[in-house]
Short mmCIF file of C-alpha atoms in Angstrom, two decimals:
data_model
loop_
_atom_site.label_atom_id
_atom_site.label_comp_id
_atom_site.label_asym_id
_atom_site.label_seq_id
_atom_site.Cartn_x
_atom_site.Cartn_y
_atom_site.Cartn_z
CA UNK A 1049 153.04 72.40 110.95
CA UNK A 1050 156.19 71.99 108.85
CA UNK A 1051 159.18 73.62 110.65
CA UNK A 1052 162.67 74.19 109.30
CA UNK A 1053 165.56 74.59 111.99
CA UNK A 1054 168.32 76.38 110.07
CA UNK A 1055 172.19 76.70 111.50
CA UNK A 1056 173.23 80.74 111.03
CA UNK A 1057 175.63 82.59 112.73
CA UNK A 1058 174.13 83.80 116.38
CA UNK A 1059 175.98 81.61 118.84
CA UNK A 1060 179.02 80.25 120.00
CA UNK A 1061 180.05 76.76 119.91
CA UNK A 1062 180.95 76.96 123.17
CA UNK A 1063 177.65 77.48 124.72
CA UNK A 1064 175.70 74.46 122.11
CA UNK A 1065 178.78 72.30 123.40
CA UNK A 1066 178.06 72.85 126.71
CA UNK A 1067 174.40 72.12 126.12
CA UNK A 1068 174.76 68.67 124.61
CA UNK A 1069 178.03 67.79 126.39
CA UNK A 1070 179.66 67.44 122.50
CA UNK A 1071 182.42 69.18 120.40
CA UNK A 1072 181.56 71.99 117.89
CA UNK A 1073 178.58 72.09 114.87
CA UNK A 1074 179.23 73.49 111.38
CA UNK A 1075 177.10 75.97 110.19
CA UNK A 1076 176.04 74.29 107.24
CA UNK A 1077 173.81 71.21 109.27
CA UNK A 1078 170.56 71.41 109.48
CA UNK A 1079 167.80 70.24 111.91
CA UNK A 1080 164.33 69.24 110.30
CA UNK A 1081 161.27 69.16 113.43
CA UNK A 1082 157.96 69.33 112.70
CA UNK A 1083 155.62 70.71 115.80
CA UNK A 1084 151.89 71.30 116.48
CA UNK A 1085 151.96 75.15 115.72
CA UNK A 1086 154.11 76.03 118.68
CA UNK A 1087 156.72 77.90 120.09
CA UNK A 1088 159.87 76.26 119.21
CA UNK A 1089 162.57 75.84 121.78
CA UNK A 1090 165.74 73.52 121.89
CA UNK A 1091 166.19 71.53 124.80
CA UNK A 1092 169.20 69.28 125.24
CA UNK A 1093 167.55 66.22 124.07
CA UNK A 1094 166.86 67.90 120.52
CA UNK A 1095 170.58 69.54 120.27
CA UNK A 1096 172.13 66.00 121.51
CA UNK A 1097 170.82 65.43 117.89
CA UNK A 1098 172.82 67.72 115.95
CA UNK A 1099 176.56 65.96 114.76
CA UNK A 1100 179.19 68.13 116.00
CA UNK A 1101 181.76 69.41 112.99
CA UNK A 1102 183.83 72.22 112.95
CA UNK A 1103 183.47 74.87 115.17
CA UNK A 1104 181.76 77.78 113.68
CA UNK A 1105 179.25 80.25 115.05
CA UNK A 1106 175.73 79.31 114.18
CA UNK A 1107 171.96 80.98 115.32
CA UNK A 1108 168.92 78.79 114.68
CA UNK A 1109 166.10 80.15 113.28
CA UNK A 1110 162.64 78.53 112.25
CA UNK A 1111 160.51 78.98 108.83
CA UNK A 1112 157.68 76.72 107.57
CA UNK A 1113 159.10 74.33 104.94
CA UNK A 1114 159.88 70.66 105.27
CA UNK A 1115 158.48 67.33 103.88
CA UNK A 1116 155.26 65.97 105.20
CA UNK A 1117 156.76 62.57 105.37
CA UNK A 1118 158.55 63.45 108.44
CA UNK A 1119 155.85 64.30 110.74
CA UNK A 1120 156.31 63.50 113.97
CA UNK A 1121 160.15 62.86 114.10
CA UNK A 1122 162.95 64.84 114.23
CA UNK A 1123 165.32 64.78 111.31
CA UNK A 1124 168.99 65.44 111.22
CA UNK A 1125 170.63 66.55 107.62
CA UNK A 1126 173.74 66.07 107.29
CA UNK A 1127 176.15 68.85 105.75
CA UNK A 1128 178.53 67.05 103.83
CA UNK A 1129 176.88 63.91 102.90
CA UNK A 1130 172.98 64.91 102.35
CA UNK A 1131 171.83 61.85 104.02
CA UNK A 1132 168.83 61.82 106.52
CA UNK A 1133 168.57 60.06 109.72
CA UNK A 1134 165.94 60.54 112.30
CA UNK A 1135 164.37 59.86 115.78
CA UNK A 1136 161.25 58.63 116.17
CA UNK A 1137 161.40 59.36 120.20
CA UNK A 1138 159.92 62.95 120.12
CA UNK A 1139 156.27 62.85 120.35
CA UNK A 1140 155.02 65.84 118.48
CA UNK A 1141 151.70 66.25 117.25
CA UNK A 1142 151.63 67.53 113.50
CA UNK A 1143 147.61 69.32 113.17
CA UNK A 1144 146.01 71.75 115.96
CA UNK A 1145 142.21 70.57 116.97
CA UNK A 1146 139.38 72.65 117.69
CA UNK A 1147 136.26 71.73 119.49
CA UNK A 1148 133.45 72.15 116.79
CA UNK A 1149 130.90 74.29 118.33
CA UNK A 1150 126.94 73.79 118.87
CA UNK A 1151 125.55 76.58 115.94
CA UNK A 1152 122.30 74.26 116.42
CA UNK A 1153 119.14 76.73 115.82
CA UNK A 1154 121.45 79.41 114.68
CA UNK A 1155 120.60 81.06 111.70
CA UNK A 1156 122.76 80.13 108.67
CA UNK A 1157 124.43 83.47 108.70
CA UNK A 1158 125.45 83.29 112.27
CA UNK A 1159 126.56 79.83 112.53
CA UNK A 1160 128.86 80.57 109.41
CA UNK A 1161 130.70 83.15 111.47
CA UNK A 1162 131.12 81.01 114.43
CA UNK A 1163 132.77 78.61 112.31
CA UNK A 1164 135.12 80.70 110.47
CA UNK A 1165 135.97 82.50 113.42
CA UNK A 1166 137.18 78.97 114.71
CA UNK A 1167 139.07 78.22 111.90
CA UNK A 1168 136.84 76.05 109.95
CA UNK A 1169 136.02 75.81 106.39
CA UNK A 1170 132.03 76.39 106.38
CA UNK A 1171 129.75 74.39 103.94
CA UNK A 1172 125.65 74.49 103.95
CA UNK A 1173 123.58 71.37 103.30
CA UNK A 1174 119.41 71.16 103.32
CA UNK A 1175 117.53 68.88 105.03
CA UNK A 1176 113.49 69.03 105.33
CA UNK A 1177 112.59 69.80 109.03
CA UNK A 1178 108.71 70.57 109.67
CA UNK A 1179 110.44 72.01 113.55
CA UNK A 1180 113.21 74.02 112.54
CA UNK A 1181 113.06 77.35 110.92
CA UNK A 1182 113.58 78.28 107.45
CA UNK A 1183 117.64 79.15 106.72
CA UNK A 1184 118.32 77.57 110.72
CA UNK A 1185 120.77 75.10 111.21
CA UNK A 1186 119.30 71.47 112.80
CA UNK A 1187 123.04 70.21 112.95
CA UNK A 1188 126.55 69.91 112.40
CA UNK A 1189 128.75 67.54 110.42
CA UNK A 1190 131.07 66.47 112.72
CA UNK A 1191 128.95 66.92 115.56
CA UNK A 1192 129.25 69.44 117.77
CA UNK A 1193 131.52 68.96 120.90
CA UNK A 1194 133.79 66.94 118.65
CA UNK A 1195 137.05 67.54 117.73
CA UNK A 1196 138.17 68.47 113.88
CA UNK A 1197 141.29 70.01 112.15
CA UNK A 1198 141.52 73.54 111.95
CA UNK A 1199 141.43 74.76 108.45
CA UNK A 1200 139.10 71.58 108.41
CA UNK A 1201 135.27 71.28 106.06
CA UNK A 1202 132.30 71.28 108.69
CA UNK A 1203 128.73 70.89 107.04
CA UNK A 1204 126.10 72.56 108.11
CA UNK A 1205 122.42 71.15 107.71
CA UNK A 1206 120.48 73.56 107.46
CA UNK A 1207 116.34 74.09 107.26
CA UNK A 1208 114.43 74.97 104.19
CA UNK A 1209 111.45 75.80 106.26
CA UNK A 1210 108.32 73.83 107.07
CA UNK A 1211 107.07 71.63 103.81
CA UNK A 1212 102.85 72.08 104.71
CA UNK A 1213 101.97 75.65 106.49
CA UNK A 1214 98.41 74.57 106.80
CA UNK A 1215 97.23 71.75 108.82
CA UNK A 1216 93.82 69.91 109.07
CA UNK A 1217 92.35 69.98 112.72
CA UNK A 1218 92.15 66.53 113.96
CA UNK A 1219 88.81 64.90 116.28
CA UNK A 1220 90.12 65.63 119.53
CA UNK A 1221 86.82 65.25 121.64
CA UNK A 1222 86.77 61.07 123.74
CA UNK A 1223 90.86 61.48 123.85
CA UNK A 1224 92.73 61.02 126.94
CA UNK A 1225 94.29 64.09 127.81
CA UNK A 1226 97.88 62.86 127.58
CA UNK A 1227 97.09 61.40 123.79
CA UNK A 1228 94.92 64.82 122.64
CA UNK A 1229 98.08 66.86 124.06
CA UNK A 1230 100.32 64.44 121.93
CA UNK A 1231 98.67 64.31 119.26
CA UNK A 1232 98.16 68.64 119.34
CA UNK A 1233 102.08 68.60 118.69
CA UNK A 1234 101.91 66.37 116.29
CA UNK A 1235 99.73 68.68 114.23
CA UNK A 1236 101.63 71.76 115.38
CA UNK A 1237 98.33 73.16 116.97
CA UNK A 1238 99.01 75.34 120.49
CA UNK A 1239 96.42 73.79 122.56
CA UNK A 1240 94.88 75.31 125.86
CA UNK A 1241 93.30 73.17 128.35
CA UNK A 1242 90.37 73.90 130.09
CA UNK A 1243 88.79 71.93 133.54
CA UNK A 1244 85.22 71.65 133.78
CA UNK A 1245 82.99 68.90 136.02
CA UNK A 1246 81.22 66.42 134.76
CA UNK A 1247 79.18 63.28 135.80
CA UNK A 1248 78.33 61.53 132.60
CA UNK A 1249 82.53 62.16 131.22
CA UNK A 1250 85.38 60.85 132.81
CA UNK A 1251 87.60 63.28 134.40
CA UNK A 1252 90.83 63.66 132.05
CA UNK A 1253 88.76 63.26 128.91
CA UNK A 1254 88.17 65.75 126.40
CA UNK A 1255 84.64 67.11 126.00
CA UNK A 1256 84.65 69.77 123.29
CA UNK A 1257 87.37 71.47 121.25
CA UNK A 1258 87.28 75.14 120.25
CA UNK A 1259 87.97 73.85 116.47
CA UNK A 1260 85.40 71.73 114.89
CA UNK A 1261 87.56 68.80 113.19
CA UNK A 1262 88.66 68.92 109.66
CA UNK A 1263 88.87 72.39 109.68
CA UNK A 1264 92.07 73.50 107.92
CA UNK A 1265 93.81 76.14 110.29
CA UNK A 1266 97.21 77.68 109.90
CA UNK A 1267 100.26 76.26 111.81
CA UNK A 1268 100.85 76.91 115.60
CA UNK A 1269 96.88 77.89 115.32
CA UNK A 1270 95.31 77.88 119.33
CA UNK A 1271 92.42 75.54 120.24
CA UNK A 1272 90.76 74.83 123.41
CA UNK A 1273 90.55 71.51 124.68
CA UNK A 1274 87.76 71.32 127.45
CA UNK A 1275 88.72 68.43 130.15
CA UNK A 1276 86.25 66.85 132.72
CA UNK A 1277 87.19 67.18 136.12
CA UNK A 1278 84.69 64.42 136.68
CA UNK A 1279 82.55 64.90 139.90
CA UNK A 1280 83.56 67.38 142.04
CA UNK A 1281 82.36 69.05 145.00
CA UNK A 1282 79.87 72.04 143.76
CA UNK A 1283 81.11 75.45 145.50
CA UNK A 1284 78.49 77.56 147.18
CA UNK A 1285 78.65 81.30 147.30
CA UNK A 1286 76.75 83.66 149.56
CA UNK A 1287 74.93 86.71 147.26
CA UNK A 1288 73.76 89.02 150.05
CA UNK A 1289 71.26 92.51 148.99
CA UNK A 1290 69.55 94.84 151.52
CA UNK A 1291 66.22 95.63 150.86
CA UNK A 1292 65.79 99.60 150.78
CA UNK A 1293 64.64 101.28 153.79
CA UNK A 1294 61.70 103.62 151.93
CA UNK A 1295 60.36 100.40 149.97
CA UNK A 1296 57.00 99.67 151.15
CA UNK A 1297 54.17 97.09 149.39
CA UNK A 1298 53.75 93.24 149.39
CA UNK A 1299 56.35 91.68 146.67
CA UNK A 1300 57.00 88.75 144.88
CA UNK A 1301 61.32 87.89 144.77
CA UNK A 1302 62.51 85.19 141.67
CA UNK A 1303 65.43 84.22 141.37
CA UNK A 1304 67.47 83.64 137.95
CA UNK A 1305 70.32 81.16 137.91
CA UNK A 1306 71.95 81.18 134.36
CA UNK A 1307 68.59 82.36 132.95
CA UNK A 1308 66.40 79.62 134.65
CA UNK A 1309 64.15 80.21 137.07
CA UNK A 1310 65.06 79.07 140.82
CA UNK A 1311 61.02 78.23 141.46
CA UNK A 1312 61.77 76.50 145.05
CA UNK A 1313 63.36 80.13 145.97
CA UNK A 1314 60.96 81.94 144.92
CA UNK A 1315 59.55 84.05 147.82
CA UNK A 1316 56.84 86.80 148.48
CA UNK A 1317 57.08 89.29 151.62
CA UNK A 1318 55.92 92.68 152.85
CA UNK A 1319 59.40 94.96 151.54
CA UNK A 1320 57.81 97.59 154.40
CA UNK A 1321 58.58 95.06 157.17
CA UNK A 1322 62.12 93.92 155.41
CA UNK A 1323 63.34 97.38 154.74
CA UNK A 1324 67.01 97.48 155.86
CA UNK A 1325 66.51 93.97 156.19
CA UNK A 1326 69.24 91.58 154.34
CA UNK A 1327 68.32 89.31 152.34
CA UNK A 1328 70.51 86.59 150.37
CA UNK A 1329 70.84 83.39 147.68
CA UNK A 1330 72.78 80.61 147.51
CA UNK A 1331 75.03 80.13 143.98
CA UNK A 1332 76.48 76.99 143.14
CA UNK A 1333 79.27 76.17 140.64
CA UNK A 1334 81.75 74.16 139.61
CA UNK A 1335 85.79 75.35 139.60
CA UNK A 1336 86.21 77.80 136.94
CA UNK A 1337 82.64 78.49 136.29
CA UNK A 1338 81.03 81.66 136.20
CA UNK A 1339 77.57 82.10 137.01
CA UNK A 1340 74.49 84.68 136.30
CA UNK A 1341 72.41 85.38 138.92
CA UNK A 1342 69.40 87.81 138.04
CA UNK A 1343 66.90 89.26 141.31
CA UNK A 1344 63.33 90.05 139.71
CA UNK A 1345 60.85 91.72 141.69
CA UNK A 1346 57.14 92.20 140.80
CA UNK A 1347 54.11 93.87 142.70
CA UNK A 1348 51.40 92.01 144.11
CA UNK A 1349 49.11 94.86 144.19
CA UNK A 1350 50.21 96.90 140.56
CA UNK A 1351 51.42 92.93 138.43
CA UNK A 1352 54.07 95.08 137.52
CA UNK A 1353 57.46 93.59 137.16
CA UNK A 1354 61.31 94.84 136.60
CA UNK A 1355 65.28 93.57 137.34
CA UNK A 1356 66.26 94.39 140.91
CA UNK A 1357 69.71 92.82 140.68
CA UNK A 1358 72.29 91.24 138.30
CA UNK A 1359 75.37 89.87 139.25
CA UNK A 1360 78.13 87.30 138.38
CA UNK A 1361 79.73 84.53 140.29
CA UNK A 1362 83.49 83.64 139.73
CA UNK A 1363 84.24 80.51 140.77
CA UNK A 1364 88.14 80.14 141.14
CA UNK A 1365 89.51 77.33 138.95
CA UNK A 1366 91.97 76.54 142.07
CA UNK A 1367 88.44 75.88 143.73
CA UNK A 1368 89.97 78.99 146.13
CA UNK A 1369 86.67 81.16 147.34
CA UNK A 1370 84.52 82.55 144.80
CA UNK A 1371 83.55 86.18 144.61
CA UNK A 1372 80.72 88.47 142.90
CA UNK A 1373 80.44 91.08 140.66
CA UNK A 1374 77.71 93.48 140.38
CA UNK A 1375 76.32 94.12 136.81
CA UNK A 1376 72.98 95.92 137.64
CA UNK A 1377 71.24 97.43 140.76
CA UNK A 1378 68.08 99.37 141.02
CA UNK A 1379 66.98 100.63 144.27
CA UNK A 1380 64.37 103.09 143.16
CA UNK A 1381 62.41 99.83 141.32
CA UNK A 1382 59.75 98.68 144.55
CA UNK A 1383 58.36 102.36 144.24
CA UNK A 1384 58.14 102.64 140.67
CA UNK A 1385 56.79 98.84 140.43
CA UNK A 1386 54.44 100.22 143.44
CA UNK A 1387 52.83 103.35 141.09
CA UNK A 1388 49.63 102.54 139.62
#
């Protein structure tokens, strides 16, 4: 900042001659500084400057004019001659700094605020990002952290939005986890992973995907990648039913696992010497899988047949302990099986 120290009538010459240990200082001298932008005070060093002339009363003031030439040093004018000398020794620093600030993933609009607000002169650039938002900055120019002029030009590069909105689905199934999950950011898919056991995949391998390749989805589209946990232990879950206490006759129990019939379970017994008898079967899954289990009963003596029990099996992907749901019980079905 250019800064003009100008001699006017405000204090003795007593006092300035008592500062700088010299005789008096005409009016008419003048003191050229220039200073980063701050207050300006006169210590003894800066006054020791000023050649002492006749004694009149002077003030100093300060007003932004000098030549640019000067920066850093002080300059002394003198009042009868014109001539210039000066003194390198000061150290003053001519431009204030800022830190430019991070306005990275800022909107445009925002950023531009920031700037001004810090005394920057704002100017917007494009540059094709498929990451960043349409009308969002990606960077600065300088950088942000480092230090510029105020009043200074800092470019903003800003987004024009995502060139391709629709993306092809690529063959995840045979990947390695770690390379499908790669290669689902690549193709700016969200991908969910699912576990599942398996003895002919190994574990950590892809098995199926919810999107058949080549199928053109939009951007940020979910799939589901299904993983193989390879061999794991099978889980085993207790499905316990008491037979009613009125059911009498000789019948035939199946058991339904997923649809298919359990044949080695199947079992046929008097219900007349069970009743309030419990009775149970053994489920078996894998973490995370959810099994059907369907209880048909049929009469020996009628043929009839009809569903005693549905329920489902929920086996905790954390392989924690698995629990049932009922979906169907009918306890009225051994006497209506039982009417001729």
């Amino acid at each position: 900042m250019k800064i003009k120290l100008i001699a006017a009538a405000v204090m003795s010459v007593a006092l300035l001659a008592s500062l700088c240990g010299c005789g008096t200082i005409n009016a008419a001298d003048l003191i050229l500084i220039k200073e980063n932008e701050k207050n300006i005070g006169i210590d003894s060093q800066t006054v020791s400057l000023i050649t002492p002339d006749k004694g009149d009363d002077i003030n100093v003031s300060a007003e932004p004019d000098f030549d640019e030439d000067s920066s850093g040093e002080v300059t002394y004018v003198d009042s009868q001659s014109g001539e210039q000398e000066s003194d390198p020794g000061i150290d003053v620093n001519p431009d204030d700094e800022s830190i430019v600030p991070d306005v990275s993933d800022m909107s445009v609009s925002e950023a531009e605020k920031r700037l001004k607000l810090d005394g920057f002169v704002v100017r917007s650039t494009y540059e094709e990002s498929d990451d960043i938002p349409k009308d969002y900055v990606i960077r600065t120019e300088p950088s942000a952290h480092e230090m510029a002029e105020q009043g200074s030009t800092v470019v903003l590069v800003v987004s024009p939005g995502p060139r391709y909105t629709v993306v092809n689905v690529p063959k995840f199934v045979g990947l390695p986890l770690n390379v499908a999950e790669q290669r689902a950011v690549e193709y700016h898919l969200d991908y969910r992973v699912e576990y599942r056991s398996s003895a002919d995949i190994d574990k950590d391998v892809v098995m199926e995907q919810s999107i058949e390749p080549n199928t053109r989805v939009d951007r940020d589209s979910e799939i589901v990648l299904t993983v193989s946990a390879g061999m794991t232990e099978l889980k085993s879950k207790n499905v316990k039913y008491t037979v009613p206490k009125k059911a009498t006759g000789e019948f035939r129990f199946e058991y339904y696992v997923d649809g298919v019939l359990d044949e080695s379970a199947t079992i046929q017994t008097d219900v007349g010497l069970s009743s309030g008898k419990t009775l149970s079967y053994t489920v078996k899954g894998n973490p995370g899988d959810e099994v059907n289990l369907r209880i048909a009963v049929t009469s020996v003596e009628t043929g009839k047949s009809g569903l005693y029990m549905e329920v489902t099996v929920r086996f905790p992907s954390d392989g924690g302990n698995a629990d049932y749901v009922g979906d169907h019980l009918d306890v009225n079905i051994f006497q209506i099986l039982s009417e001729s």
